[in-house]
CSV table of C-alpha atoms and ligand atoms in Angstrom, one decimal:
chain,number,residue,atom,x,y,z
A,1053,UNK,CA,115.5,53.8,87.6
A,1054,UNK,CA,112.4,56.1,87.5
A,1055,UNK,CA,112.3,59.5,85.7
A,1056,UNK,CA,112.1,62.5,88.0
A,1057,UNK,CA,108.6,63.3,87.0
A,1058,UNK,CA,107.5,59.6,87.6
A,1059,UNK,CA,109.1,59.7,91.1
A,1060,UNK,CA,107.4,63.0,91.9
A,1061,UNK,CA,104.0,61.7,90.9
A,1062,UNK,CA,104.5,58.5,93.0
A,1063,UNK,CA,105.5,60.5,96.0
A,1064,UNK,CA,102.7,63.1,95.7
A,1065,UNK,CA,100.2,60.2,95.4
A,1066,UNK,CA,101.5,58.5,98.5
A,1067,UNK,CA,101.1,61.7,100.6
A,1068,UNK,CA,98.2,61.4,103.1
A,1069,UNK,CA,97.1,65.0,103.6
A,1070,UNK,CA,96.3,66.1,107.1
A,1071,UNK,CA,92.6,66.3,107.7
A,1072,UNK,CA,90.4,68.6,109.7
A,1073,UNK,CA,90.9,66.3,112.7
A,1074,UNK,CA,94.6,67.3,112.5
A,1075,UNK,CA,93.7,70.9,113.1
A,1076,UNK,CA,94.2,73.2,116.1
A,1077,UNK,CA,93.2,76.7,117.0
A,1078,UNK,CA,95.7,79.5,117.0
A,1079,UNK,CA,95.5,83.2,117.8
A,1080,UNK,CA,96.2,85.7,115.1
A,1081,UNK,CA,99.5,86.4,116.9
A,1082,UNK,CA,100.6,82.8,116.3
A,1083,UNK,CA,99.2,82.3,112.8
A,1084,UNK,CA,102.3,83.2,110.8
A,1085,UNK,CA,103.5,80.4,108.6
A,1086,UNK,CA,100.6,78.1,109.5
A,1087,UNK,CA,98.1,76.7,106.9
A,1088,UNK,CA,94.4,77.5,107.2
A,1089,UNK,CA,92.3,74.3,107.9
A,1090,UNK,CA,88.8,75.7,107.6
A,1091,UNK,CA,87.7,78.5,105.3
A,1092,UNK,CA,87.6,81.8,107.1
A,1093,UNK,CA,84.3,83.6,106.7
A,1094,UNK,CA,84.2,87.3,107.7
A,1095,UNK,CA,81.3,89.0,109.5
A,1096,UNK,CA,82.1,92.5,108.3
A,1097,UNK,CA,81.8,94.0,104.8
A,1098,UNK,CA,85.0,95.5,103.5
A,1099,UNK,CA,85.1,98.5,103.4
A,1100,UNK,CA,82.7,98.7,106.4
A,1101,UNK,CA,81.2,102.0,105.1
A,1102,UNK,CA,81.3,104.1,102.0
A,1103,UNK,CA,84.4,106.1,102.5
A,1104,UNK,CA,86.7,108.5,100.6
A,1105,UNK,CA,89.8,107.3,98.8
A,1106,UNK,CA,91.3,110.8,98.7
A,1107,UNK,CA,91.6,114.1,100.5
A,1108,UNK,CA,89.1,116.5,99.0
A,1109,UNK,CA,85.4,117.3,99.0
A,1110,UNK,CA,82.3,115.0,99.3
A,1111,UNK,CA,79.7,116.3,96.8
A,1112,UNK,CA,76.5,115.5,95.0
A,1113,UNK,CA,77.5,114.5,91.5
A,1114,UNK,CA,74.4,116.3,90.1
A,1115,UNK,CA,75.8,119.6,91.4
A,1116,UNK,CA,79.2,119.4,89.7
A,1117,UNK,CA,78.8,117.2,86.6
A,1118,UNK,CA,79.1,120.0,84.1
A,1119,UNK,CA,81.7,122.2,85.6
A,1120,UNK,CA,85.1,123.0,84.3
A,1121,UNK,CA,87.7,125.8,84.8
A,1122,UNK,CA,85.6,128.3,82.7
A,1123,UNK,CA,82.3,127.4,84.4
A,1124,UNK,CA,83.2,126.5,87.9
A,1125,UNK,CA,80.7,125.6,90.5
A,1126,UNK,CA,80.6,127.1,94.0
A,1127,UNK,CA,79.5,125.0,96.9
A,1128,UNK,CA,79.0,125.8,100.7
A,1129,UNK,CA,81.3,123.7,102.9
A,1130,UNK,CA,79.1,123.0,105.8
A,1131,UNK,CA,81.1,120.4,107.7
A,1132,UNK,CA,84.5,118.7,107.9
A,1133,UNK,CA,84.9,114.9,108.2
A,1134,UNK,CA,88.2,113.3,109.2
A,1135,UNK,CA,89.0,109.6,109.2
A,1136,UNK,CA,87.2,108.2,112.3
A,1137,UNK,CA,84.5,110.9,112.4
A,1138,UNK,CA,80.9,109.9,112.2
A,1139,UNK,CA,79.2,112.4,109.8
A,1140,UNK,CA,76.4,114.4,111.7
A,1141,UNK,CA,74.8,116.4,108.9
A,1142,UNK,CA,73.2,115.6,105.5
A,1143,UNK,CA,74.6,117.4,102.5
A,1144,UNK,CA,71.9,119.2,100.5
A,1145,UNK,CA,72.1,120.5,96.9
A,1146,UNK,CA,74.6,123.3,96.7
A,1147,UNK,CA,76.6,122.0,99.7
A,1148,UNK,CA,79.8,120.0,100.2
A,1149,UNK,CA,81.7,118.4,103.0
A,1150,UNK,CA,85.5,118.8,103.4
A,1151,UNK,CA,86.7,115.1,103.7
A,1152,UNK,CA,89.9,113.2,104.2
A,1153,UNK,CA,91.1,109.8,103.1
A,1154,UNK,CA,89.4,107.0,104.8
A,1155,UNK,CA,86.6,109.2,106.2
A,1156,UNK,CA,82.9,108.1,106.0
A,1157,UNK,CA,80.8,109.8,103.3
A,1158,UNK,CA,78.0,111.9,104.7
A,1159,UNK,CA,74.4,111.3,103.7
A,1160,UNK,CA,73.5,113.0,100.4
A,1161,UNK,CA,76.9,112.8,98.8
A,1162,UNK,CA,78.0,110.2,96.2
A,1163,UNK,CA,81.3,111.5,94.7
A,1164,UNK,CA,84.7,112.9,95.9
A,1165,UNK,CA,86.3,115.8,94.2
A,1166,UNK,CA,90.1,115.7,94.9
A,1167,UNK,CA,91.4,118.9,96.5
A,1168,UNK,CA,93.8,119.5,93.6
A,1169,UNK,CA,90.7,120.3,91.5
A,1170,UNK,CA,89.3,122.8,93.9
A,1171,UNK,CA,89.9,126.3,95.4
A,1172,UNK,CA,88.9,127.0,98.9
A,1173,UNK,CA,87.9,130.4,100.4
A,1174,UNK,CA,86.5,130.5,103.9
A,1175,UNK,CA,83.2,128.5,103.8
A,1176,UNK,CA,83.1,128.2,100.0
A,1177,UNK,CA,84.8,125.8,97.7
A,1178,UNK,CA,85.1,126.2,94.0
A,1179,UNK,CA,85.0,123.1,91.9
A,1180,UNK,CA,87.2,123.5,88.8
A,1181,UNK,CA,86.8,120.1,87.1
A,1182,UNK,CA,83.9,117.7,86.8
A,1183,UNK,CA,84.6,114.3,88.5
A,1184,UNK,CA,83.4,111.0,87.2
A,1185,UNK,CA,80.2,109.8,88.9
A,1186,UNK,CA,81.1,108.2,92.3
A,1187,UNK,CA,84.8,108.9,91.7
A,1188,UNK,CA,87.1,108.2,94.6
A,1189,UNK,CA,84.4,106.5,96.7
A,1190,UNK,CA,85.2,103.2,98.2
A,1191,UNK,CA,81.8,101.6,98.5
A,1192,UNK,CA,80.7,99.5,101.4
A,1193,UNK,CA,81.3,95.8,100.6
A,1194,UNK,CA,83.1,96.7,97.3
A,1195,UNK,CA,86.2,94.6,98.2
A,1196,UNK,CA,84.5,91.9,100.2
A,1197,UNK,CA,81.0,91.0,101.3
A,1198,UNK,CA,80.4,89.4,104.7
A,1199,UNK,CA,79.3,85.8,104.8
A,1200,UNK,CA,81.5,84.5,101.9
A,1201,UNK,CA,84.9,82.9,102.4
A,1202,UNK,CA,87.6,85.5,102.8
A,1203,UNK,CA,90.4,83.0,102.9
A,1204,UNK,CA,90.2,79.4,101.7
A,1205,UNK,CA,91.5,76.3,103.5
A,1206,UNK,CA,95.0,75.3,102.3
A,1207,UNK,CA,96.4,78.8,102.2
A,1208,UNK,CA,99.7,79.3,104.0
A,1209,UNK,CA,99.6,82.4,106.1
A,1210,UNK,CA,102.1,85.2,105.5
A,1211,UNK,CA,102.0,89.0,106.0
A,1212,UNK,CA,99.2,89.6,103.5
A,1213,UNK,CA,96.9,86.9,105.0
A,1214,UNK,CA,97.6,88.3,108.5
A,1215,UNK,CA,96.4,91.7,107.3
A,1216,UNK,CA,93.2,90.1,105.9
A,1217,UNK,CA,92.6,88.1,109.1
A,1218,UNK,CA,93.2,91.2,111.2
A,1219,UNK,CA,90.8,93.4,109.2
A,1220,UNK,CA,88.2,90.7,109.4
A,1221,UNK,CA,88.7,90.7,113.2
A,1222,UNK,CA,89.4,87.0,113.0
A,1223,UNK,CA,91.5,86.7,116.2
A,1224,UNK,CA,91.4,82.9,116.4
A,1225,UNK,CA,91.4,80.4,113.6
A,1226,UNK,CA,91.8,76.8,112.7
A,1227,UNK,CA,95.1,75.7,111.2
A,1228,UNK,CA,96.5,72.3,110.4
A,1229,UNK,CA,99.0,71.0,113.0
A,1230,UNK,CA,102.6,71.1,111.9
A,1231,UNK,CA,103.8,67.8,110.5
A,1232,UNK,CA,106.4,66.0,112.5
A,1233,UNK,CA,109.5,65.1,110.6
A,1234,UNK,CA,112.0,62.8,112.1
A,1235,UNK,CA,115.6,63.2,110.9
A,1236,UNK,CA,118.4,60.7,111.3
A,1237,UNK,CA,121.9,60.5,109.9
A,1238,UNK,CA,123.4,57.2,109.2
A,1239,UNK,CA,127.2,56.5,109.0
A,1240,UNK,CA,130.0,55.3,111.2
A,1241,UNK,CA,132.1,58.2,110.0
A,1242,UNK,CA,129.8,60.9,111.3
A,1243,UNK,CA,130.4,63.2,114.3
A,1244,UNK,CA,128.5,66.2,115.6
A,1245,UNK,CA,129.8,69.8,114.9
A,1246,UNK,CA,130.9,70.0,118.6
A,1247,UNK,CA,133.2,67.0,118.4
A,1248,UNK,CA,136.9,67.1,117.4
A,1249,UNK,CA,137.4,65.4,114.1
A,1250,UNK,CA,139.5,62.2,114.1
A,1251,UNK,CA,141.2,61.1,110.8
A,1252,UNK,CA,138.5,59.7,108.5
A,1253,UNK,CA,135.6,61.4,110.3
A,1254,UNK,CA,133.1,63.7,108.8
A,1255,UNK,CA,130.8,66.3,110.4
A,1256,UNK,CA,127.1,65.4,110.2
A,1257,UNK,CA,126.0,68.5,108.4
A,1258,UNK,CA,122.8,66.8,107.0
A,1259,UNK,CA,121.1,66.6,110.4
A,1260,UNK,CA,121.3,70.4,110.7
A,1261,UNK,CA,120.6,71.2,107.0
A,1262,UNK,CA,117.5,69.0,107.0
A,1263,UNK,CA,116.2,70.3,110.3
A,1264,UNK,CA,116.5,73.9,108.9
A,1265,UNK,CA,114.8,72.8,105.7
A,1266,UNK,CA,111.9,71.2,107.6
A,1267,UNK,CA,111.5,74.2,109.9
A,1268,UNK,CA,111.5,76.6,107.0
A,1269,UNK,CA,108.7,74.5,105.4
A,1270,UNK,CA,106.5,74.7,108.4
A,1271,UNK,CA,107.3,71.2,109.9
A,1272,UNK,CA,108.5,70.2,113.3
A,1273,UNK,CA,112.0,68.7,113.0
A,1274,UNK,CA,112.7,65.8,115.4
A,1275,UNK,CA,116.4,65.3,115.4
A,1276,UNK,CA,117.2,61.7,116.2
A,1277,UNK,CA,120.9,62.1,115.8
A,1278,UNK,CA,123.6,59.9,114.3
A,1279,UNK,CA,123.1,56.2,113.9
A,1280,UNK,CA,126.1,54.0,113.1
A,1281,UNK,CA,126.1,51.5,110.2
A,1282,UNK,CA,125.1,48.6,112.4
A,1283,UNK,CA,121.9,46.8,111.3
A,1284,UNK,CA,120.5,46.3,114.8
A,1285,UNK,CA,121.1,49.9,115.9
A,1286,UNK,CA,119.8,51.2,112.6
A,1287,UNK,CA,116.7,49.0,112.7
A,1288,UNK,CA,115.7,50.2,116.2
A,1289,UNK,CA,116.4,53.9,115.3
A,1290,UNK,CA,114.3,53.6,112.1
A,1291,UNK,CA,111.5,51.8,113.9
A,1292,UNK,CA,111.4,54.6,116.5
A,1293,UNK,CA,111.4,57.3,113.8
A,1294,UNK,CA,108.5,55.7,111.9
A,1295,UNK,CA,106.5,55.6,115.1
A,1296,UNK,CA,107.1,59.2,116.0
A,1297,UNK,CA,106.7,61.1,112.8
A,1298,UNK,CA,104.5,61.8,109.7
A,1299,UNK,CA,107.6,61.9,107.5
A,1300,UNK,CA,111.1,60.3,108.2
A,1301,UNK,CA,114.2,61.7,106.5
A,1302,UNK,CA,117.2,59.5,106.8
A,1303,UNK,CA,120.4,60.3,105.1
A,1304,UNK,CA,123.1,57.9,103.9
A,1305,UNK,CA,123.1,54.1,103.6
A,1306,UNK,CA,120.9,53.9,100.5
A,1307,UNK,CA,123.6,53.3,97.9
A,1308,UNK,CA,125.0,49.9,96.9
A,1309,UNK,CA,127.9,49.9,99.3
A,1310,UNK,CA,128.6,47.1,101.8
A,1311,UNK,CA,127.3,49.3,104.7
A,1312,UNK,CA,124.1,50.5,103.0
A,1313,UNK,CA,121.5,48.8,105.0
A,1314,UNK,CA,118.5,51.1,104.9
A,1315,UNK,CA,116.4,49.5,102.2
A,1316,UNK,CA,116.8,46.0,103.7
A,1317,UNK,CA,115.8,47.3,107.1
A,1318,UNK,CA,112.7,49.1,105.8
A,1319,UNK,CA,111.6,45.8,104.1
A,1320,UNK,CA,112.2,43.9,107.4
A,1321,UNK,CA,110.1,46.5,109.2
A,1322,UNK,CA,107.2,45.8,106.9
A,1323,UNK,CA,107.7,48.7,104.6
A,1324,UNK,CA,106.6,48.8,101.0
A,1325,UNK,CA,109.4,50.3,98.8
A,1326,UNK,CA,107.9,52.5,96.1
A,1327,UNK,CA,111.1,54.0,94.8
A,1328,UNK,CA,114.7,52.9,95.0
A,1329,UNK,CA,116.5,55.1,92.5
A,1330,UNK,CA,115.7,58.0,90.3
A,1331,UNK,CA,117.5,59.2,87.1
A,1332,UNK,CA,118.6,62.4,88.7
A,1333,UNK,CA,122.0,63.9,89.4
A,1334,UNK,CA,122.7,64.5,92.2
A,1335,UNK,CA,120.5,62.2,94.2
A,1336,UNK,CA,120.2,58.9,92.3
A,1337,UNK,CA,119.8,56.5,95.2
A,1338,UNK,CA,116.5,57.7,96.6
A,1339,UNK,CA,114.3,55.3,98.6
A,1340,UNK,CA,110.7,56.0,99.3
A,1341,UNK,CA,108.7,53.7,101.5
A,1342,UNK,CA,105.3,53.5,103.3
A,1343,UNK,CA,104.1,51.3,106.2
A,1344,UNK,CA,100.7,49.6,106.4
A,1345,UNK,CA,100.2,50.1,110.2
A,1346,UNK,CA,100.8,53.9,110.2
A,1347,UNK,CA,100.7,56.9,107.8
A,1348,UNK,CA,104.5,57.5,107.8
A,1349,UNK,CA,106.1,58.4,104.6
A,1350,UNK,CA,109.8,57.4,104.6
A,1351,UNK,CA,112.5,59.1,102.5
A,1352,UNK,CA,115.9,57.4,102.4
A,1353,UNK,CA,118.1,60.1,101.0
A,1354,UNK,CA,121.7,59.8,99.8
A,1355,UNK,CA,124.3,61.0,102.3
A,1356,UNK,CA,126.3,63.4,100.2
A,1357,UNK,CA,125.3,66.8,101.5
A,1358,UNK,CA,124.4,68.3,98.1
A,1359,UNK,CA,122.5,65.2,97.1
A,1360,UNK,CA,120.7,65.4,100.4
A,1361,UNK,CA,119.5,69.0,100.0
A,1362,UNK,CA,118.7,68.7,96.3
A,1363,UNK,CA,116.6,65.6,97.0
A,1364,UNK,CA,114.8,67.5,99.7
A,1365,UNK,CA,114.1,70.5,97.5
A,1366,UNK,CA,113.0,68.4,94.6
A,1367,UNK,CA,111.1,65.6,96.2
A,1368,UNK,CA,110.5,66.2,99.9
A,1369,UNK,CA,109.4,69.8,99.8
A,1370,UNK,CA,106.3,69.3,97.6
A,1371,UNK,CA,105.3,66.3,99.7
A,1372,UNK,CA,105.8,68.1,103.0
A,1373,UNK,CA,103.7,71.1,101.7
A,1374,UNK,CA,101.0,68.8,100.4
A,1375,UNK,CA,100.9,66.8,103.7
A,1376,UNK,CA,100.7,70.1,105.6
A,1377,UNK,CA,97.4,70.8,103.9
A,1378,UNK,CA,98.8,73.5,101.6
A,1379,UNK,CA,97.0,73.8,98.3
A,1380,UNK,CA,100.0,75.4,96.6
A,1381,UNK,CA,102.5,72.6,96.9
A,1382,UNK,CA,103.8,72.0,93.4
A,1383,UNK,CA,107.4,73.0,92.7
A,1384,UNK,CA,107.9,76.2,90.8
A,1385,UNK,CA,110.0,76.5,87.6
A,1386,UNK,CA,111.0,79.5,85.5
A,1387,UNK,CA,112.8,79.9,82.2
A,1388,UNK,CA,116.1,81.7,82.5
A,1389,UNK,CA,119.1,82.6,80.4
A,1390,UNK,CA,122.2,80.9,81.7
A,1391,UNK,CA,125.2,83.2,82.2
A,1392,UNK,CA,127.6,80.2,82.2
A,1393,UNK,CA,128.0,77.0,80.2
A,1394,UNK,CA,126.2,74.2,81.9
A,1395,UNK,CA,127.6,70.6,81.7
A,1396,UNK,CA,125.3,67.7,82.5
A,1397,UNK,CA,125.4,64.0,83.1
A,1398,UNK,CA,123.4,63.0,79.9
A,1399,UNK,CA,121.8,59.8,81.2
A,1400,UNK,CA,120.2,61.5,84.2
A,1401,UNK,CA,118.3,64.8,84.6
A,1402,UNK,CA,120.9,67.1,86.1
A,1403,UNK,CA,120.4,69.8,88.7
A,1404,UNK,CA,123.0,72.5,88.8
A,1405,UNK,CA,123.0,74.9,91.7
A,1406,UNK,CA,123.4,78.6,91.5
A,1407,UNK,CA,121.6,81.9,91.7
A,1408,UNK,CA,118.7,83.2,89.8
A,1409,UNK,CA,118.7,87.0,89.1
A,1410,UNK,CA,115.9,89.1,87.7
A,1411,UNK,CA,117.4,91.5,85.1
A,1412,UNK,CA,115.0,93.9,83.3
A,1413,UNK,CA,112.1,91.5,83.8
A,1414,UNK,CA,114.0,88.4,82.6
A,1415,UNK,CA,115.6,85.7,84.7
A,1416,UNK,CA,119.2,84.9,84.4
A,1417,UNK,CA,120.9,81.9,86.0
A,1418,UNK,CA,124.5,82.2,87.4
A,1419,UNK,CA,126.1,78.8,88.1
A,1420,UNK,CA,127.7,78.6,91.5
A,1421,UNK,CA,131.5,78.8,91.1
A,1422,UNK,CA,133.8,75.9,92.1
A,1423,UNK,CA,133.2,72.2,91.9
A,1424,UNK,CA,129.8,70.8,91.2
A,1425,UNK,CA,130.6,67.6,93.0
A,1426,UNK,CA,127.7,66.3,95.1
A,1427,UNK,CA,130.1,66.3,98.1
A,1428,UNK,CA,130.9,70.0,97.8
A,1429,UNK,CA,128.4,71.7,100.0
A,1430,UNK,CA,130.5,74.8,100.3
A,1431,UNK,CA,129.4,76.4,97.0
A,1432,UNK,CA,125.8,75.5,97.8
A,1433,UNK,CA,125.5,78.6,100.0
A,1434,UNK,CA,123.2,81.3,98.6
A,1435,UNK,CA,121.6,78.9,96.1
A,1436,UNK,CA,118.1,80.0,95.2
A,1437,UNK,CA,117.6,78.1,92.0
A,1438,UNK,CA,118.5,74.8,90.4
A,1439,UNK,CA,119.1,74.8,86.6
A,1440,UNK,CA,117.8,71.6,85.0
A,1441,UNK,CA,119.5,69.9,82.1
A,1442,UNK,CA,117.1,67.2,80.7
A,1443,UNK,CA,118.2,63.7,80.0
A,1444,UNK,CA,120.4,63.4,76.9
A,1445,UNK,CA,121.3,67.1,77.0
A,1446,UNK,CA,125.0,67.2,78.0
A,1447,UNK,CA,125.6,70.8,77.4
A,1448,UNK,CA,123.7,74.1,77.6
A,1449,UNK,CA,125.8,77.0,76.3
A,1450,UNK,CA,126.0,80.4,77.9
A,1451,UNK,CA,123.2,82.7,76.6
A,1452,UNK,CA,120.8,79.9,76.1
A,1453,UNK,CA,117.5,79.2,77.8
A,1454,UNK,CA,117.4,76.8,80.7
A,1455,UNK,CA,114.6,75.7,83.1
A,1456,UNK,CA,115.3,76.6,86.7
A,1457,UNK,CA,113.5,75.3,89.8
A,1458,UNK,CA,113.0,77.9,92.5
A,1459,UNK,CA,113.9,76.8,95.9
A,1460,UNK,CA,112.1,78.4,98.9
B,427,LIG,P1,126.4,57.4,101.8
B,427,LIG,O1,125.1,57.8,101.1
B,427,LIG,O2,126.1,56.8,103.2
B,427,LIG,O3,127.1,56.4,101.0
B,427,LIG,O4,127.3,58.6,102.0
B,427,LIG,C1,127.8,59.3,100.9
B,427,LIG,C2,128.8,60.4,101.3
B,427,LIG,O5,128.1,61.4,102.1
B,427,LIG,C3,129.9,59.9,102.2
B,427,LIG,O6,131.1,60.6,101.8
B,427,LIG,C4,129.5,60.3,103.6
B,427,LIG,O7,130.6,60.6,104.4
B,427,LIG,C5,128.8,61.6,103.3
B,427,LIG,N1,127.7,61.8,104.3
B,427,LIG,C6,126.9,60.8,104.7
B,427,LIG,N2,126.1,61.3,105.7
B,427,LIG,C7,126.4,62.5,105.9
B,427,LIG,C8,126.0,63.5,106.8
B,427,LIG,N3,125.0,63.2,107.7
B,427,LIG,N4,126.5,64.7,106.8
B,427,LIG,C9,127.5,65.0,105.9
B,427,LIG,N5,128.0,64.1,105.1
B,427,LIG,C10,127.5,62.9,105.0
B,428,LIG,MG1,127.1,55.9,104.6
């Protein structure tokens, strides 16, 4: 049995990251959630021009540097510049321009006096307080200079990156293709959510859960359905999955039961088994295999619905992100105070599901109510963190610190 960290390292080392050959061009409209494949280099400085950060008056610092309420300075307001205007006149000593946020600075000016520090009367403005030199001027190129990378390869695109791309007028960009992830559920007892349950049958929730997990991590889920516990049927389904995907996720059939055929079949298909079990609860029987003739990474995941999702969050998620070309693929952990007593397995690193709350700048972990059986998927709803009890720690009392893995 491998330690969780050992298993994680093996998996991340096995991942073959998509290359530039695996990239495609998308428009800005379709860039959401994709991963940048080639550094984005902007052609425009940002800001594009010296402009005002405030509503007020554009002045020559020399004119106003000594003024205060007792010794105010009076300037002639010779023009008004709104955002979008192109300034037409130069400002000479003794003059000022009325200016608004975002508007270009006129020639001759170098500083903005905010309107709160002024008094206006007809064409004159009285400056009541000296500004700092160049105060409230956003200088051309101060935030970004054209020609350098504005976004690096490996960045996953969200709202902030979309804003950067839009402002750089990058309307088409190169992103990695989405990884294809084949999903199959093994088990004679499984039926689809549409079918009426007969005694002894179980709804195949894993197929849907894993497809959702894959999609939310930017992959393309390929749902291959339910495969019965029959070696021949399983072998051909697994062979097809390996052919068609970058990653295969099968659930069930990796324990030590009489009908658990997955490991044997992977070996028969020429797979190299790198992991067969991990000292983790839930999720001990985890199989990880690769195949010489293609780049497929195979995860044989236990069938219990909680084990299946916890295994995906802990082991598949970083692998899927890394394979997708994302540079930020490592799992995230925070320290939290537990609101409840946590009981653990002792011999295995134990993951307990629940909710992480941020209270006055500190994380608190609330254990999900109800049974923490790996078969109980009902109380998994709304989970956003997994509290981790290390090996040999059977108990973490309420009010103590616990490490929590963030999911999503
Ligand atoms: P297994 O890993 O095949 O031994 O399955 C362990 C348990 O998980 C059994 O109780 C199965 O009925 C259940 N199970 C297996 N596959 C699924 C699935 N796709 N959806 C929901 N439960 C499952
Ligand atoms: Mg089974």
